[in-house]
mmCIF file of C-alpha atoms in Angstrom:
data_model
loop_
_atom_site.group_PDB
_atom_site.id
_atom_site.type_symbol
_atom_site.label_atom_id
_atom_site.label_comp_id
_atom_site.label_asym_id
_atom_site.label_seq_id
_atom_site.Cartn_x
_atom_site.Cartn_y
_atom_site.Cartn_z
ATOM 1 C CA MET A 1 -13.301 22.836 -29.674
ATOM 2 C CA THR A 2 -16.482 20.601 -29.784
ATOM 3 C CA ALA A 3 -19.815 22.098 -30.940
ATOM 4 C CA PRO A 4 -22.466 22.373 -27.865
ATOM 5 C CA VAL A 5 -25.287 19.471 -27.386
ATOM 6 C CA PHE A 6 -27.752 21.597 -25.986
ATOM 7 C CA THR A 7 -28.476 25.175 -25.800
ATOM 8 C CA ARG A 8 -30.920 27.454 -24.686
ATOM 9 C CA THR A 9 -31.520 30.861 -24.335
ATOM 10 C CA ASP A 10 -32.329 32.539 -20.711
ATOM 11 C CA PRO A 11 -34.082 35.571 -21.414
ATOM 12 C CA ALA A 12 -32.650 37.324 -18.580
ATOM 13 C CA LEU A 13 -29.031 36.230 -18.999
ATOM 14 C CA GLY A 14 -28.567 35.153 -22.210
ATOM 15 C CA GLU A 15 -27.270 31.753 -23.553
ATOM 16 C CA PHE A 16 -26.294 28.551 -22.098
ATOM 17 C CA ALA A 17 -24.816 25.874 -23.801
ATOM 18 C CA LEU A 18 -23.160 22.057 -23.001
ATOM 19 C CA ARG A 19 -20.743 21.024 -24.940
ATOM 20 C CA PRO A 20 -18.357 17.713 -23.817
ATOM 21 C CA VAL A 21 -15.341 18.182 -21.391
ATOM 22 C CA ASP A 22 -11.974 17.804 -23.608
ATOM 23 C CA PRO A 23 -10.405 16.508 -20.791
ATOM 24 C CA ALA A 24 -6.624 17.812 -21.976
ATOM 25 C CA ALA A 25 -7.838 20.808 -23.835
ATOM 26 C CA ASP A 26 -10.358 22.207 -20.320
ATOM 27 C CA ALA A 27 -7.915 20.670 -17.641
ATOM 28 C CA ALA A 28 -6.039 23.783 -16.776
ATOM 29 C CA LEU A 29 -9.521 25.518 -17.012
ATOM 30 C CA LEU A 30 -11.084 22.788 -14.972
ATOM 31 C CA HIS A 31 -8.052 22.726 -12.520
ATOM 32 C CA SER A 32 -8.959 26.371 -11.120
ATOM 33 C CA TRP A 33 -12.543 25.482 -10.876
ATOM 34 C CA VAL A 34 -12.370 22.523 -8.753
ATOM 35 C CA THR A 35 -9.217 23.619 -6.512
ATOM 36 C CA HIS A 36 -11.183 26.778 -5.543
ATOM 37 C CA PRO A 37 -12.044 27.101 -1.924
ATOM 38 C CA LYS A 38 -15.776 27.510 -2.993
ATOM 39 C CA ALA A 39 -16.171 24.259 -4.539
ATOM 40 C CA VAL A 40 -14.904 22.472 -1.920
ATOM 41 C CA PHE A 41 -17.749 19.732 -2.167
ATOM 42 C CA TRP A 42 -15.709 18.507 -5.229
ATOM 43 C CA LEU A 43 -13.315 16.856 -3.365
ATOM 44 C CA MET A 44 -10.840 18.220 -5.792
ATOM 45 C CA GLN A 45 -8.801 20.714 -3.135
ATOM 46 C CA ASP A 46 -5.716 19.209 -3.375
ATOM 47 C CA TYR A 47 -5.540 17.947 -7.027
ATOM 48 C CA ASP A 48 -2.776 19.137 -9.390
ATOM 49 C CA ARG A 49 -3.140 19.906 -13.447
ATOM 50 C CA ALA A 50 -2.128 16.198 -13.967
ATOM 51 C CA ALA A 51 -4.516 14.689 -11.747
ATOM 52 C CA VAL A 52 -7.485 17.361 -12.667
ATOM 53 C CA GLU A 53 -7.230 16.226 -16.487
ATOM 54 C CA LYS A 54 -6.526 12.024 -15.543
ATOM 55 C CA GLU A 55 -10.091 12.596 -13.843
ATOM 56 C CA PHE A 56 -11.803 13.751 -16.375
ATOM 57 C CA ALA A 57 -10.113 11.551 -19.150
ATOM 58 C CA ARG A 58 -11.277 8.670 -16.322
ATOM 59 C CA ILE A 59 -14.873 10.608 -16.939
ATOM 60 C CA ASP A 60 -14.688 10.884 -20.027
ATOM 61 C CA ALA A 61 -13.395 6.636 -21.304
ATOM 62 C CA ASP A 62 -16.691 6.017 -18.669
ATOM 63 C CA PRO A 63 -19.413 4.577 -20.354
ATOM 64 C CA PHE A 64 -21.556 5.443 -17.642
ATOM 65 C CA HIS A 65 -20.441 8.944 -16.954
ATOM 66 C CA ASP A 66 -19.847 12.300 -18.710
ATOM 67 C CA ALA A 67 -18.823 15.445 -18.031
ATOM 68 C CA PHE A 68 -19.754 18.625 -20.044
ATOM 69 C CA LEU A 69 -18.303 22.565 -19.696
ATOM 70 C CA GLY A 70 -21.091 24.690 -19.326
ATOM 71 C CA LEU A 71 -20.714 27.985 -21.579
ATOM 72 C CA HIS A 72 -22.744 31.442 -20.751
ATOM 73 C CA ASN A 73 -22.912 33.341 -24.326
ATOM 74 C CA GLY A 74 -20.479 31.305 -25.539
ATOM 75 C CA THR A 75 -17.171 31.537 -22.252
ATOM 76 C CA PRO A 76 -17.089 28.706 -19.886
ATOM 77 C CA ALA A 77 -18.550 29.448 -16.868
ATOM 78 C CA PHE A 78 -19.880 26.118 -15.326
ATOM 79 C CA LEU A 79 -19.153 22.384 -15.094
ATOM 80 C CA MET A 80 -22.123 19.853 -14.914
ATOM 81 C CA GLU A 81 -21.051 15.741 -15.377
ATOM 82 C CA ARG A 82 -24.357 12.974 -15.694
ATOM 83 C CA TYR A 83 -24.089 9.853 -14.602
ATOM 84 C CA ASP A 84 -26.222 6.766 -14.510
ATOM 85 C CA PRO A 85 -27.020 5.522 -10.555
ATOM 86 C CA ALA A 86 -27.182 2.247 -11.299
ATOM 87 C CA HIS A 87 -23.966 2.132 -11.922
ATOM 88 C CA ARG A 88 -22.098 5.277 -10.099
ATOM 89 C CA GLU A 89 -21.797 7.199 -7.133
ATOM 90 C CA LEU A 90 -25.223 5.378 -5.158
ATOM 91 C CA VAL A 91 -24.655 2.278 -6.248
ATOM 92 C CA GLY A 92 -25.604 0.328 -2.924
ATOM 93 C CA VAL A 93 -27.688 3.175 -1.279
ATOM 94 C CA HIS A 94 -30.002 3.906 -4.078
ATOM 95 C CA THR A 95 -31.467 1.937 -6.170
ATOM 96 C CA ALA A 96 -32.634 3.266 -9.362
ATOM 97 C CA GLU A 97 -35.233 3.648 -11.176
ATOM 98 C CA PRO A 98 -36.078 2.942 -15.039
ATOM 99 C CA GLY A 99 -35.221 6.940 -16.751
ATOM 100 C CA ASP A 100 -33.139 7.703 -13.327
ATOM 101 C CA VAL A 101 -30.141 10.235 -14.187
ATOM 102 C CA GLY A 102 -27.297 11.494 -11.862
ATOM 103 C CA MET A 103 -26.135 14.273 -11.757
ATOM 104 C CA HIS A 104 -23.571 17.433 -10.099
ATOM 105 C CA PHE A 105 -22.881 20.978 -11.353
ATOM 106 C CA LEU A 106 -20.664 23.650 -10.685
ATOM 107 C CA CYS A 107 -20.358 27.516 -11.886
ATOM 108 C CA ALA A 108 -16.814 28.580 -11.879
ATOM 109 C CA PRO A 109 -15.915 30.944 -9.290
ATOM 110 C CA THR A 110 -16.191 34.847 -9.789
ATOM 111 C CA GLY A 111 -15.316 38.298 -8.071
ATOM 112 C CA THR A 112 -18.956 39.256 -9.662
ATOM 113 C CA PRO A 113 -21.637 37.592 -9.604
ATOM 114 C CA VAL A 114 -24.541 37.771 -11.743
ATOM 115 C CA HIS A 115 -28.607 37.420 -9.453
ATOM 116 C CA GLY A 116 -30.058 34.737 -10.987
ATOM 117 C CA PHE A 117 -27.334 32.680 -12.574
ATOM 118 C CA THR A 118 -26.469 30.068 -10.780
ATOM 119 C CA ARG A 119 -30.494 29.553 -10.853
ATOM 120 C CA ALA A 120 -30.274 29.579 -14.728
ATOM 121 C CA VAL A 121 -27.485 27.093 -14.744
ATOM 122 C CA ILE A 122 -28.772 24.680 -13.118
ATOM 123 C CA THR A 123 -32.223 25.056 -14.919
ATOM 124 C CA THR A 124 -29.976 24.695 -18.476
ATOM 125 C CA VAL A 125 -28.556 21.488 -16.514
ATOM 126 C CA MET A 126 -32.555 20.087 -15.831
ATOM 127 C CA GLU A 127 -33.218 21.409 -19.608
ATOM 128 C CA MET A 128 -30.551 19.370 -20.919
ATOM 129 C CA LEU A 129 -31.075 16.097 -18.987
ATOM 130 C CA PHE A 130 -34.774 16.580 -19.485
ATOM 131 C CA ALA A 131 -34.556 17.132 -23.141
ATOM 132 C CA ASP A 132 -33.871 13.434 -23.236
ATOM 133 C CA PRO A 133 -37.002 11.874 -22.936
ATOM 134 C CA ALA A 134 -35.496 8.165 -20.958
ATOM 135 C CA ASN A 135 -34.749 10.599 -18.600
ATOM 136 C CA ARG A 136 -37.520 10.415 -16.284
ATOM 137 C CA ARG A 137 -36.050 11.488 -12.830
ATOM 138 C CA VAL A 138 -32.580 13.615 -11.892
ATOM 139 C CA VAL A 139 -31.269 11.390 -8.615
ATOM 140 C CA VAL A 140 -28.484 13.812 -6.325
ATOM 141 C CA GLU A 141 -26.325 13.337 -3.510
ATOM 142 C CA PRO A 142 -24.955 16.441 -2.865
ATOM 143 C CA ASP A 143 -23.193 16.715 1.129
ATOM 144 C CA ALA A 144 -25.141 17.254 3.830
ATOM 145 C CA ARG A 145 -23.094 20.497 4.660
ATOM 146 C CA ASN A 146 -24.020 22.135 1.370
ATOM 147 C CA THR A 147 -26.656 23.989 2.548
ATOM 148 C CA GLY A 148 -26.496 26.621 -0.701
ATOM 149 C CA VAL A 149 -27.265 23.551 -2.846
ATOM 150 C CA HIS A 150 -29.960 22.447 -0.489
ATOM 151 C CA ALA A 151 -32.110 25.644 -1.099
ATOM 152 C CA LEU A 152 -31.272 26.030 -4.875
ATOM 153 C CA ASN A 153 -32.403 22.140 -5.315
ATOM 154 C CA LYS A 154 -35.019 22.721 -3.344
ATOM 155 C CA ALA A 155 -35.956 25.487 -5.529
ATOM 156 C CA VAL A 156 -36.249 23.673 -9.198
ATOM 157 C CA GLY A 157 -38.468 20.393 -7.589
ATOM 158 C CA PHE A 158 -35.546 18.213 -5.726
ATOM 159 C CA GLU A 159 -36.863 16.615 -3.018
ATOM 160 C CA VAL A 160 -34.537 15.377 -0.214
ATOM 161 C CA ARG A 161 -35.536 11.568 0.314
ATOM 162 C CA ARG A 162 -33.037 10.357 2.914
ATOM 163 C CA THR A 163 -29.411 11.169 4.050
ATOM 164 C CA VAL A 164 -27.198 8.473 2.897
ATOM 165 C CA SER A 165 -23.564 7.646 4.075
ATOM 166 C CA LEU A 166 -21.278 7.512 0.779
ATOM 167 C CA PRO A 167 -17.346 6.858 1.160
ATOM 168 C CA SER A 168 -16.437 10.709 0.698
ATOM 169 C CA LYS A 169 -19.424 12.195 2.778
ATOM 170 C CA GLU A 170 -22.832 12.313 4.817
ATOM 171 C CA ALA A 171 -25.233 13.150 1.829
ATOM 172 C CA TYR A 172 -28.465 14.590 1.309
ATOM 173 C CA LEU A 173 -30.494 11.718 -0.989
ATOM 174 C CA SER A 174 -32.818 13.947 -3.720
ATOM 175 C CA THR A 175 -34.850 12.945 -6.669
ATOM 176 C CA CYS A 176 -36.578 15.649 -9.553
ATOM 177 C CA THR A 177 -38.622 14.320 -11.601
ATOM 178 C CA ARG A 178 -39.664 15.884 -15.503
ATOM 179 C CA ASP A 179 -43.029 17.677 -14.125
ATOM 180 C CA GLN A 180 -41.601 18.226 -9.829
ATOM 181 C CA PHE A 181 -39.027 20.184 -11.719
ATOM 182 C CA LEU A 182 -41.533 21.972 -14.992
ATOM 183 C CA ALA A 183 -43.935 22.852 -11.933
ATOM 184 C CA THR A 184 -41.258 25.318 -10.332
ATOM 185 C CA ARG A 185 -41.348 26.893 -13.723
ATOM 186 C CA GLY A 186 -44.817 27.422 -14.234
ATOM 187 C CA ASP A 187 -44.483 25.210 -17.017
ATOM 188 C CA HIS A 188 -46.976 22.381 -17.609
ATOM 189 C CA ARG A 189 -46.027 20.283 -21.025
#
């Protein structure tokens, strides 16, 4: 497997790391996640394993889109996508500024939720994105019906800018600057 490209330690939950998705090797695992009922907003409910592999191979080949498998203490536990909003997802509905980076994330379905885990995942994702000094603002476009992610986004500093119509959904275009993210952590570097 590919080595992690980013690692952080959460004082309460341990190590979180991200490595690039291997479309072929990770397809079965990702299929089980993106077709789960809790992943309905990923719009892959009817995909078979081959379709999931094809989708992540397409992302892997795209110079404006990346996918990462998130590990918690070495075990696959979440998925993150990074994209350039000037070229993907928001073209025509958002004028990307220099330093904008888009993001999606998904926690693996579990029968035994861990308190604070999803917050630790989004914190890891945001820290990875802001570890690149070129990234000045994270842009997301969650489905307007996804109330759980809206609360989580707000908790890490996102502000809803407006509702936008995308081909597959009505979405809340939201942004979070580095300073907004750091302010939610009491970390004003």
